[in-house]
Short mmCIF file of C-alpha atoms in Angstrom, two decimals:
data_model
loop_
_atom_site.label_atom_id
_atom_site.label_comp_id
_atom_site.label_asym_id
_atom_site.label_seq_id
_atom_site.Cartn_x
_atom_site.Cartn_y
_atom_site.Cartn_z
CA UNK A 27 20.18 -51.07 -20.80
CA UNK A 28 20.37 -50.08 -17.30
CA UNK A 29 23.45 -47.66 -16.17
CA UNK A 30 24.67 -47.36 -12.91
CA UNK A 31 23.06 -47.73 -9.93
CA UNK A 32 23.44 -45.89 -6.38
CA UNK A 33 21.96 -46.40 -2.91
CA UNK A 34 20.70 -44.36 -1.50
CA UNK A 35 20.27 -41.43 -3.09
CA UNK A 36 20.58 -39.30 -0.07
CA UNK A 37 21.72 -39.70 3.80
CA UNK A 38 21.70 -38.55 6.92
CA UNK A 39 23.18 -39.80 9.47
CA UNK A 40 24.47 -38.64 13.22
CA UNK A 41 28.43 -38.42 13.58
CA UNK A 42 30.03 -41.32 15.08
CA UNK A 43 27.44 -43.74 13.15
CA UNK A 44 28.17 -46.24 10.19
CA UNK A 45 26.81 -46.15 6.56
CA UNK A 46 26.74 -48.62 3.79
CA UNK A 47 26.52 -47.01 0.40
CA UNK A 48 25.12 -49.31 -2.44
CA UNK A 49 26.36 -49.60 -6.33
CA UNK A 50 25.22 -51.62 -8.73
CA UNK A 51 27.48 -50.89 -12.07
CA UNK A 52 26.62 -51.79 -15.92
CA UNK A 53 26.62 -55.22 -16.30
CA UNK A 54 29.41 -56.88 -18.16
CA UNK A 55 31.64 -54.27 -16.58
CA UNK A 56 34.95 -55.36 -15.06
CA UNK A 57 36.26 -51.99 -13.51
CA UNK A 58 34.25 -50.36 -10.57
CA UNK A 59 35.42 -46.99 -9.11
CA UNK A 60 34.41 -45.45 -5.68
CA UNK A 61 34.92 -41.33 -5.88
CA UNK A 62 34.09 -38.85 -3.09
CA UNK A 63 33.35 -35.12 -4.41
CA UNK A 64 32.76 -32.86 -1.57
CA UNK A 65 31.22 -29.48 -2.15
CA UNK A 66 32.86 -26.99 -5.48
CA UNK A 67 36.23 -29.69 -5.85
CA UNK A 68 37.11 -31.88 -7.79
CA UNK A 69 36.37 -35.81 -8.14
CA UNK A 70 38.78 -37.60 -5.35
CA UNK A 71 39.35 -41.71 -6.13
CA UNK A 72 38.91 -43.57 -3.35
CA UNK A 73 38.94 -47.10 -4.19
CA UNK A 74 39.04 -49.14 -7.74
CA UNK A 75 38.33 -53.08 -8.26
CA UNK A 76 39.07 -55.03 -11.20
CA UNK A 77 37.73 -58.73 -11.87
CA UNK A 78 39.20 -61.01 -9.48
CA UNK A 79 42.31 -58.51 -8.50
CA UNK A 80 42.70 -57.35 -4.97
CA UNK A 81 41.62 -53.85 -4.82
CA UNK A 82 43.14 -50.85 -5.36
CA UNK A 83 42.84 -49.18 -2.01
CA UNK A 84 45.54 -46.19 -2.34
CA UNK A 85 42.71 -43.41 -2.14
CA UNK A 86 40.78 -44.40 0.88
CA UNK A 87 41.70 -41.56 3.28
CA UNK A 88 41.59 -43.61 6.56
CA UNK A 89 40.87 -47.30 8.09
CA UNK A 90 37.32 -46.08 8.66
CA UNK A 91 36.82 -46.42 5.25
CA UNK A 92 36.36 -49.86 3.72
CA UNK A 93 34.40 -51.40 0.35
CA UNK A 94 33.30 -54.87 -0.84
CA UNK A 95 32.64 -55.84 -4.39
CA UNK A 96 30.69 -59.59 -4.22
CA UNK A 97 30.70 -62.03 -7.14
CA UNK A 98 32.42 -59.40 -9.42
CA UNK A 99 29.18 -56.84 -9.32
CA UNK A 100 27.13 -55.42 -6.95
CA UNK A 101 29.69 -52.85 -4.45
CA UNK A 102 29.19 -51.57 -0.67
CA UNK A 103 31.29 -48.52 0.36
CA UNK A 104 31.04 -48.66 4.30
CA UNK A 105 32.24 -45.80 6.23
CA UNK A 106 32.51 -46.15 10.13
CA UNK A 107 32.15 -43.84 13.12
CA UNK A 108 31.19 -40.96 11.05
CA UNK A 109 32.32 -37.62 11.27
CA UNK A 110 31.27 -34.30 9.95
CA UNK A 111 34.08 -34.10 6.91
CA UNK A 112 33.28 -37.27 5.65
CA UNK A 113 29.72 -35.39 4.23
CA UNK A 114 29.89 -35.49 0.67
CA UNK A 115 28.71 -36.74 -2.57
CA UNK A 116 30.28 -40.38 -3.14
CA UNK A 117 30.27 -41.40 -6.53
CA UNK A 118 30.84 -45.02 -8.16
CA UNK A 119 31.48 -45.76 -11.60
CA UNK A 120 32.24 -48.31 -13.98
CA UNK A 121 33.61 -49.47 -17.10
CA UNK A 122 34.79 -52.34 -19.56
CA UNK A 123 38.10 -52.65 -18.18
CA UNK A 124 41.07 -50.81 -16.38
CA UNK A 125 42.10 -48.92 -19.70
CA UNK A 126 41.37 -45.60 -20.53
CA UNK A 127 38.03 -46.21 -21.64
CA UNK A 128 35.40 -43.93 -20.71
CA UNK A 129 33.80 -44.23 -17.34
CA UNK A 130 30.06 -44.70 -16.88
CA UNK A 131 28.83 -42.56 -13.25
CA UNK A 132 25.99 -43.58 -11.14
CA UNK A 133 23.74 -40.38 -9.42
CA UNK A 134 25.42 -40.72 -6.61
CA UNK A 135 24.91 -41.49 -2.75
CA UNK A 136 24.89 -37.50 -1.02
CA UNK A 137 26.16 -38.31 2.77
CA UNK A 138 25.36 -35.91 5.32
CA UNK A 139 27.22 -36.18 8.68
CA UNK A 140 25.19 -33.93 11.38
CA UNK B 28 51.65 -28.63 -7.29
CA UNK B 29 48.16 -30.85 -7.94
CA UNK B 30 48.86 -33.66 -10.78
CA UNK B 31 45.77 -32.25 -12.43
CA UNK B 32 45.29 -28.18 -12.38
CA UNK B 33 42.13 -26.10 -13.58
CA UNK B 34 41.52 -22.52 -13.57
CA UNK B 35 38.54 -23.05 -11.00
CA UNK B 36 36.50 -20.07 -12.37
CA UNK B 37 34.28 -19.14 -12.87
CA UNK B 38 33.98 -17.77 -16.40
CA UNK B 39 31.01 -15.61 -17.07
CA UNK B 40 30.15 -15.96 -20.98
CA UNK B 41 27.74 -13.68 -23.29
CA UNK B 42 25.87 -16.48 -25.22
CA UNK B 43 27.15 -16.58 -28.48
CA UNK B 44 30.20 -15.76 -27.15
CA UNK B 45 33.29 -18.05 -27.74
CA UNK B 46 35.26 -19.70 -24.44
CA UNK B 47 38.39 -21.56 -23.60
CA UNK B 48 39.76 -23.00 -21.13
CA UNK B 49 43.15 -25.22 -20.11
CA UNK B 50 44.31 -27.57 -17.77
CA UNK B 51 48.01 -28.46 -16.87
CA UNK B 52 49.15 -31.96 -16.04
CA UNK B 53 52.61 -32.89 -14.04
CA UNK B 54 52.99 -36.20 -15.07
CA UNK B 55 55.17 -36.02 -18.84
CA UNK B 56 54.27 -39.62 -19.43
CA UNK B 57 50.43 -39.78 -19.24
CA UNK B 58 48.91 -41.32 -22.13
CA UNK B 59 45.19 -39.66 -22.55
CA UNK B 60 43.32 -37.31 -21.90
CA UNK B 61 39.63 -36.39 -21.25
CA UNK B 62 37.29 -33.45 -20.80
CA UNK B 63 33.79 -34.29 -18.64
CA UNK B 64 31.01 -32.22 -18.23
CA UNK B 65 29.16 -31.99 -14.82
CA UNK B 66 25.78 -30.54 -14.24
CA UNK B 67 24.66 -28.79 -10.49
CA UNK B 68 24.07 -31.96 -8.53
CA UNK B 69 24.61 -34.11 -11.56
CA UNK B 70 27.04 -36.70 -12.03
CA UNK B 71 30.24 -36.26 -14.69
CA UNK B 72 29.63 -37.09 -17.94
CA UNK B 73 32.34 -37.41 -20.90
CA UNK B 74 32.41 -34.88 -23.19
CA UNK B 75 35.46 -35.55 -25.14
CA UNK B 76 38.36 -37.91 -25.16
CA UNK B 77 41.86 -35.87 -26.63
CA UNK B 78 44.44 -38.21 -28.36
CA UNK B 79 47.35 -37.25 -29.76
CA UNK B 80 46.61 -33.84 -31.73
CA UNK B 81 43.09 -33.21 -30.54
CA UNK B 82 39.98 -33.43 -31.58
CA UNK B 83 36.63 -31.68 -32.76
CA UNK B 84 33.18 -32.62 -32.32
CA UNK B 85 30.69 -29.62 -33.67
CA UNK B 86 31.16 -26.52 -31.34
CA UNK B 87 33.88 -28.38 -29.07
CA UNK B 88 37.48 -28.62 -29.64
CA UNK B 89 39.73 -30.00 -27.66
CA UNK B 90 43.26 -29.74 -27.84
CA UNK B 91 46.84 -31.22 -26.74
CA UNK B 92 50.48 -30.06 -26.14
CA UNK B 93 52.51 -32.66 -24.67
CA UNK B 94 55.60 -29.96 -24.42
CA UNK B 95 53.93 -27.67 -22.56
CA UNK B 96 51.45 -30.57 -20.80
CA UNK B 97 48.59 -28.67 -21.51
CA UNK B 98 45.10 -29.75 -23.32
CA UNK B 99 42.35 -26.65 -23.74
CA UNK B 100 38.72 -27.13 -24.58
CA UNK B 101 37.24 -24.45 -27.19
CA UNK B 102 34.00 -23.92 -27.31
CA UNK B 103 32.43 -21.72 -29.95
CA UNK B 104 28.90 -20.12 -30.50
CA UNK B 105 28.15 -21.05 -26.59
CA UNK B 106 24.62 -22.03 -25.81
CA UNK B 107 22.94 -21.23 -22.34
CA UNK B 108 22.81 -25.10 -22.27
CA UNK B 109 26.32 -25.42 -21.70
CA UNK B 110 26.73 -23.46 -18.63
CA UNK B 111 28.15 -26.65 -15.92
CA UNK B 112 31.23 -27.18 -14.74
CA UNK B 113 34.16 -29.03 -17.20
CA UNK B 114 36.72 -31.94 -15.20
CA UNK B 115 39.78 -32.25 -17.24
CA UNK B 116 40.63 -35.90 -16.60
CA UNK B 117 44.16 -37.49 -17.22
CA UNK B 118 45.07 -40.94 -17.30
CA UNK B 119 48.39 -41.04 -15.64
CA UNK B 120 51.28 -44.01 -16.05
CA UNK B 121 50.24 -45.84 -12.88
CA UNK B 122 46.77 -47.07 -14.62
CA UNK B 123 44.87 -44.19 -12.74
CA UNK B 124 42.61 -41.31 -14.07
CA UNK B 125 43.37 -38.37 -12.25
CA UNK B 126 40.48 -35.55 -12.35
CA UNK B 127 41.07 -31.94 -12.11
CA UNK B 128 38.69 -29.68 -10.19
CA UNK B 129 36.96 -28.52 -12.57
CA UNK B 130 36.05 -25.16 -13.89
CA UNK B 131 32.62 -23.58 -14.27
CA UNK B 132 31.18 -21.64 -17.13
CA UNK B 133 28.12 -20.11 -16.86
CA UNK B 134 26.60 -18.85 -20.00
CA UNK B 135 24.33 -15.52 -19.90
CA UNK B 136 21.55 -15.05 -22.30
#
C-alpha cells in the first residue's frame, strides 16, 4: 500500500545546472500531476499525463522545463540551466483517472537554486 | 482576477473558538469543488470534497453557492491540531483542478 513516491527529498544545486526530479505514483494510477509551490503560494500545475495521451504541458513556465512518464509509471521532471526562481518545492501527484477524483501527493522534491 | 481566490490570512483563532473561511471562483461552469489541508513543509491533503449543497463531516462544514461562486469551510470547536494552511481547489470545465493559495489558521491554546 505504498503512496507516492519523490526523489529526492531535497536539492541543491548551482544556477545554470540541470536536475532530474523522481516520482513514483500509486500503482494502478492513470493520472500523474507535476506541481511547483514556491514559498507561502499556492499549488501551480505544471504538467499532467494520462495513460497513453500526450501530455498536458500548458503549465510548464518555459522550454527549460521538460518531464517523461515511461511505461505509464515511474515520472522525471528535468529542469535545465537552473536559475535562482526556479527554487521551490515541486510536487507530483496521482490518481485513478483525469476526473475529479481526489489526488494522492508525494513529500515532495525541495529544489534549491544557489 | 486569479480563477481561484483565498483570503491569504492569516486568521489567529482562540481554541475552541469557531472559524470560517471562503474562496471565490471565476469560472460559472466548474463542476466540484474541494478543500485540502496542508501542514508546514507537508504535502496537501484532502479534507473535503463539496458537491452540490455542501457537506459535513464532524467539526467541518463545507459549503457551496454557485450564484455567488463561493464555497466556505466552517469549522467549529477548533483544536490546536488544526492550525495549517486550507487550498480551496476547483475543478474547472477544461478537465483541470485549479488550487487557490491557500489560507492559514493558526489555532492558540
Amino acid at each position: 500500500g505504498a503512496g507516492v513516491s519523490q526523489s529526492p527529498s531535497n536539492k541543491v544545486t548551482e544556477k545554470g545546472k540541470d536536475v532530474e526530479l523522481r516520482c513514483d505514483p500509486i500503482s494502478g494510477h492513470t493520472a500523474l500531476y507535476w506541481y511547483r509551490q514556491s514559498l507561502g503560494q499556492g499549488l501551480e500545475f505544471l504538467i499532467y499525463f494520462q495513460g497513453n495521451s500526450a501530455p498536458d504541458k500548458s503549465g510548464l513556465p518555459s522550454d527549460r522545463f521538460s518531464a517523461e512518464r515511461t511505461g505509464g509509471s515511474v515520472s522525471t521532471l528535468t529542469i535545465q540551466r537552473t536559475q535562482q526562481e526556479d527554487s521551490a518545492v515541486y510536487l507530483c501527484a496521482s490518481s485513478i483517472d483525469r476526473g475529479p477524483e481526489t489526488q494522492y501527493f508525494g513529500p515532495g522534491t525541495r529544489l534549491l537554486v544557489l | 482576477r486569479k480563477e481561484v481566490e483565498q483570503d491569504p490570512g492569516p486568521f489567529n483563532v482562540p481554541e475552541g473558538a469557531t472559524v470560517a473561511f471562503n474562496c471565490t471562483y471565476s469560472n460559472s461552469a466548474s463542476q466540484s469543488f474541494f478543500w485540502y489541508r496542508q501542514d508546514c513543509r507537508k504535502e496537501p491533503k484532502l479534507l473535503m470534497s463539496v458537491y452540490s449543497s455542501g457537506n459535513e463531516d464532524g467539526r467541518f462544514t463545507a459549503q457551496l453557492n454557485r450564484a455567488s461562486q463561493y464555497i466556505s469551510l466552517l469549522i467549529r470547536d477548533s483544536k490546536l491540531s488544526d492550525s495549517a494552511t486550507y487550498l480551496c481547489v476547483v475543478w474547472d470545465s477544461n478537465y483541470q483542478l485549479i488550487w487557490g493559495a491557500g489560507t492559514k489558521l493558526i489555532i492558540k491554546p
